[in-house]
mmCIF file of C-alpha atoms and ligand atoms in Angstrom:
data_model
loop_
_atom_site.group_PDB
_atom_site.id
_atom_site.type_symbol
_atom_site.label_atom_id
_atom_site.label_comp_id
_atom_site.label_asym_id
_atom_site.label_seq_id
_atom_site.Cartn_x
_atom_site.Cartn_y
_atom_site.Cartn_z
ATOM 1 C CA MET A 79 0.000 0.000 0.000
ATOM 2 C CA VAL A 80 1.407 3.352 -1.024
ATOM 3 C CA THR A 81 1.351 6.212 1.429
ATOM 4 C CA HIS A 82 0.566 9.453 -0.302
ATOM 5 C CA ALA A 83 2.932 12.286 0.471
ATOM 6 C CA GLY A 84 1.643 15.823 0.880
ATOM 7 C CA ALA A 85 2.567 16.665 -2.698
ATOM 8 C CA ASP A 86 0.605 13.658 -3.944
ATOM 9 C CA LEU A 87 -2.445 14.746 -1.968
ATOM 10 C CA ALA A 88 -2.205 18.204 -3.530
ATOM 11 C CA ALA A 89 -2.044 16.594 -6.977
ATOM 12 C CA ALA A 90 -5.038 14.404 -6.172
ATOM 13 C CA ARG A 91 -6.954 17.475 -4.976
ATOM 14 C CA ALA A 92 -6.184 19.318 -8.217
ATOM 15 C CA ILE A 93 -7.395 16.338 -10.289
ATOM 16 C CA ALA A 94 -10.578 15.964 -8.225
ATOM 17 C CA ALA A 95 -11.282 19.718 -8.298
ATOM 18 C CA ALA A 96 -11.209 19.750 -12.122
ATOM 19 C CA VAL A 97 -14.006 17.178 -12.512
ATOM 20 C CA PRO A 98 -16.924 18.858 -14.299
ATOM 21 C CA ASP A 99 -20.488 18.622 -13.039
ATOM 22 C CA PRO A 100 -22.459 16.398 -15.431
ATOM 23 C CA GLU A 101 -25.515 18.652 -15.319
ATOM 24 C CA LEU A 102 -23.645 21.945 -15.392
ATOM 25 C CA PRO A 103 -20.551 20.998 -17.403
ATOM 26 C CA MET A 104 -19.325 24.590 -17.508
ATOM 27 C CA VAL A 105 -18.450 24.380 -13.803
ATOM 28 C CA THR A 106 -16.393 21.915 -11.806
ATOM 29 C CA VAL A 107 -17.291 20.060 -8.623
ATOM 30 C CA ALA A 108 -14.978 22.485 -6.802
ATOM 31 C CA ASP A 109 -16.805 25.494 -8.322
ATOM 32 C CA LEU A 110 -20.094 24.078 -7.078
ATOM 33 C CA GLY A 111 -18.781 23.298 -3.613
ATOM 34 C CA ILE A 112 -19.642 19.616 -4.069
ATOM 35 C CA LEU A 113 -16.076 18.537 -3.440
ATOM 36 C CA ARG A 114 -15.806 18.510 0.351
ATOM 37 C CA ASP A 115 -12.515 16.791 1.055
ATOM 38 C CA VAL A 116 -9.633 14.881 -0.466
ATOM 39 C CA GLY A 117 -7.704 12.964 2.153
ATOM 40 C CA GLU A 118 -5.916 9.760 2.889
ATOM 41 C CA GLU A 119 -6.904 6.857 5.073
ATOM 42 C CA GLY A 120 -4.716 3.796 5.467
ATOM 43 C CA GLY A 121 -2.877 4.394 2.217
ATOM 44 C CA ARG A 122 -6.079 4.871 0.293
ATOM 45 C CA LEU A 123 -7.292 8.111 -1.223
ATOM 46 C CA VAL A 124 -10.701 9.177 0.113
ATOM 47 C CA VAL A 125 -12.702 11.780 -1.788
ATOM 48 C CA THR A 126 -15.776 13.172 -0.048
ATOM 49 C CA ILE A 127 -18.556 14.775 -2.067
ATOM 50 C CA THR A 128 -21.935 16.229 -1.115
ATOM 51 C CA PRO A 129 -24.841 15.875 -3.561
ATOM 52 C CA THR A 130 -26.418 19.097 -4.777
ATOM 53 C CA TYR A 131 -29.927 17.671 -4.583
ATOM 54 C CA SER A 132 -30.635 14.440 -2.739
ATOM 55 C CA GLY A 133 -31.103 11.653 -5.217
ATOM 56 C CA CYS A 134 -29.444 13.663 -7.937
ATOM 57 C CA PRO A 135 -28.332 10.967 -10.394
ATOM 58 C CA ALA A 136 -25.353 13.138 -11.278
ATOM 59 C CA LEU A 137 -23.633 11.946 -8.140
ATOM 60 C CA ARG A 138 -22.945 8.466 -9.492
ATOM 61 C CA GLU A 139 -21.523 9.959 -12.645
ATOM 62 C CA ILE A 140 -19.312 12.309 -10.635
ATOM 63 C CA ALA A 141 -17.992 9.424 -8.511
ATOM 64 C CA HIS A 142 -17.218 7.438 -11.661
ATOM 65 C CA ASP A 143 -15.459 10.402 -13.280
ATOM 66 C CA LEU A 144 -13.466 11.075 -10.102
ATOM 67 C CA LYS A 145 -12.187 7.486 -9.967
ATOM 68 C CA ARG A 146 -11.382 7.417 -13.685
ATOM 69 C CA ARG A 147 -9.422 10.690 -13.612
ATOM 70 C CA LEU A 148 -7.615 9.865 -10.392
ATOM 71 C CA ALA A 149 -6.672 6.436 -11.749
ATOM 72 C CA ALA A 150 -5.226 8.159 -14.824
ATOM 73 C CA GLY A 151 -3.278 10.408 -12.441
ATOM 74 C CA GLY A 152 -1.747 7.397 -10.696
ATOM 75 C CA PHE A 153 -4.189 7.014 -7.808
ATOM 76 C CA ALA A 154 -5.441 3.465 -8.097
ATOM 77 C CA GLU A 155 -6.964 3.084 -4.625
ATOM 78 C CA VAL A 156 -9.754 5.637 -4.419
ATOM 79 C CA ALA A 157 -12.861 5.608 -2.290
ATOM 80 C CA VAL A 158 -15.589 8.144 -2.994
ATOM 81 C CA ARG A 159 -17.709 8.999 0.010
ATOM 82 C CA THR A 160 -20.957 10.899 0.152
ATOM 83 C CA ALA A 161 -21.491 13.391 2.955
ATOM 84 C CA LEU A 162 -25.143 14.338 3.420
ATOM 85 C CA ALA A 163 -24.636 16.625 6.413
ATOM 86 C CA PRO A 164 -24.405 19.528 6.306
ATOM 87 C CA PRO A 165 -26.688 19.571 3.261
ATOM 88 C CA TRP A 166 -25.346 21.284 0.183
ATOM 89 C CA SER A 167 -26.426 24.853 -0.341
ATOM 90 C CA SER A 168 -26.268 26.803 -3.590
ATOM 91 C CA ASP A 169 -24.470 29.423 -1.477
ATOM 92 C CA TRP A 170 -21.439 27.115 -1.687
ATOM 93 C CA ILE A 171 -21.048 27.900 -5.375
ATOM 94 C CA THR A 172 -17.877 29.970 -5.598
ATOM 95 C CA ALA A 173 -17.605 33.428 -7.182
ATOM 96 C CA GLU A 174 -15.614 31.777 -9.962
ATOM 97 C CA GLY A 175 -18.386 29.227 -10.436
ATOM 98 C CA ARG A 176 -21.032 31.964 -10.647
ATOM 99 C CA ARG A 177 -18.946 33.818 -13.226
ATOM 100 C CA LYS A 178 -18.621 30.663 -15.349
ATOM 101 C CA LEU A 179 -22.377 30.017 -15.157
ATOM 102 C CA ARG A 180 -23.203 33.550 -16.293
ATOM 103 C CA GLU A 181 -20.667 33.330 -19.119
ATOM 104 C CA ALA A 182 -22.381 30.156 -20.291
ATOM 105 C CA GLY A 183 -25.757 31.895 -20.274
ATOM 106 C CA VAL A 184 -27.015 30.279 -17.076
ATOM 107 C CA ALA A 185 -28.257 32.523 -14.279
ATOM 108 C CA PRO A 186 -26.562 31.669 -10.963
ATOM 109 C CA PRO A 187 -28.792 31.137 -7.915
ATOM 110 C CA HIS A 188 -29.901 33.803 -5.481
ATOM 111 C CA PRO A 189 -28.769 33.504 -1.867
ATOM 112 C CA ALA A 190 -30.428 30.451 -0.337
ATOM 113 C CA PRO A 191 -33.207 30.920 2.208
ATOM 114 C CA ASP A 192 -31.967 30.757 5.782
ATOM 115 C CA ARG A 193 -32.610 27.210 6.941
ATOM 116 C CA ARG A 194 -31.272 27.562 10.434
ATOM 117 C CA GLY A 195 -34.132 29.305 12.147
ATOM 118 C CA PRO A 196 -37.880 28.754 11.948
ATOM 119 C CA VAL A 197 -39.082 29.565 8.450
ATOM 120 C CA PRO A 198 -42.147 31.792 8.135
ATOM 121 C CA LEU A 199 -43.898 29.632 5.572
ATOM 122 C CA ALA A 200 -46.490 32.268 4.705
ATOM 123 C CA LEU A 201 -43.785 34.486 3.250
ATOM 124 C CA THR A 202 -42.086 31.810 1.157
ATOM 125 C CA GLY A 203 -42.192 32.640 -2.501
ATOM 126 C CA ILE A 204 -43.826 36.025 -2.082
ATOM 127 C CA ARG A 205 -40.896 38.400 -1.722
ATOM 128 C CA ARG A 206 -38.631 37.073 -4.405
ATOM 129 C CA GLU A 207 -35.890 38.919 -6.161
ATOM 130 C CA PRO A 208 -36.210 38.885 -9.925
ATOM 131 C CA VAL A 209 -33.935 36.488 -11.769
ATOM 132 C CA THR A 210 -31.567 38.553 -13.887
ATOM 133 C CA CYS A 211 -30.982 37.667 -17.530
ATOM 134 C CA PRO A 212 -27.390 36.380 -17.859
ATOM 135 C CA ARG A 213 -27.199 37.726 -21.430
ATOM 136 C CA CYS A 214 -28.402 41.339 -21.165
ATOM 137 C CA GLY A 215 -28.672 41.831 -17.398
ATOM 138 C CA SER A 216 -32.354 42.736 -17.510
ATOM 139 C CA GLY A 217 -34.439 41.998 -14.441
ATOM 140 C CA ARG A 218 -37.579 41.670 -16.544
ATOM 141 C CA THR A 219 -37.741 37.902 -16.852
ATOM 142 C CA THR A 220 -40.497 35.302 -16.701
ATOM 143 C CA GLN A 221 -40.301 31.740 -15.482
ATOM 144 C CA THR A 222 -41.578 29.458 -18.245
ATOM 145 C CA ALA A 223 -40.944 26.055 -16.647
ATOM 146 C CA MET A 224 -40.264 24.880 -13.092
ATOM 147 C CA PHE A 225 -37.832 22.255 -14.317
ATOM 148 C CA SER A 226 -35.412 22.424 -17.203
ATOM 149 C CA GLY A 227 -33.906 19.052 -17.986
ATOM 150 C CA THR A 228 -33.045 18.437 -14.360
ATOM 151 C CA ALA A 229 -34.635 19.350 -11.034
ATOM 152 C CA CYS A 230 -31.707 21.670 -10.334
ATOM 153 C CA LYS A 231 -32.681 24.188 -12.979
ATOM 154 C CA ALA A 232 -35.707 26.232 -13.990
ATOM 155 C CA LEU A 233 -36.367 27.698 -17.398
ATOM 156 C CA TYR A 234 -36.799 31.448 -17.856
ATOM 157 C CA ARG A 235 -37.333 33.833 -20.706
ATOM 158 C CA CYS A 236 -35.979 37.355 -20.795
ATOM 159 C CA ASP A 237 -38.684 39.912 -21.552
ATOM 160 C CA SER A 238 -36.070 42.393 -22.796
ATOM 161 C CA CYS A 239 -33.849 40.413 -25.172
ATOM 162 C CA ARG A 240 -36.412 37.599 -25.602
ATOM 163 C CA GLU A 241 -33.811 34.895 -25.062
ATOM 164 C CA PRO A 242 -34.655 31.811 -23.011
ATOM 165 C CA PHE A 243 -32.160 30.862 -20.307
ATOM 166 C CA GLU A 244 -31.715 28.452 -17.442
ATOM 167 C CA TYR A 245 -31.621 29.413 -13.799
ATOM 168 C CA VAL A 246 -29.886 27.305 -11.153
ATOM 169 C CA LYS A 247 -32.358 27.224 -8.289
ATOM 170 C CA GLU A 248 -31.334 28.371 -4.858
ATOM 171 C CA ILE A 249 -31.432 25.680 -2.223
HETATM 172 ZN ZN1 LIG B 83 -31.980 39.409 -21.704
#
């Protein structure tokens, strides 16, 4: 069993961080904040990821991609672990990730609702910031579908430039 040196762990982290999200291929698992930890246990590399949405089928694909890329990088013994707590929040998407989403024509999510305290249910969904068009920046947009391809995204249309676009929902 090979013990990974610090430099090897850094290399493994860089490989893992570059894995794209299958549903949002313009961003990586590091951009999305899905990649929680890359460490070593008993000579084996352990990668911990948190699913964006529970039951998101993308997770299996990400785990497969992680193992394949790490194997190509010389890490044969890799375990991919799923951490469900704390639950992923769209707030974990990095500034770099948000920039990449916008550049690809996908509106990044608004700040997630505060889940720590009691949630006044009556107010949910009433006071909502408009979703800004990633192409022209207009706030005059209309939601045309709750789901776009995957549960993670909603479909919008810009009322100014008339272009449809996807919005990554806040969670
Ligand atoms: Zn627009």
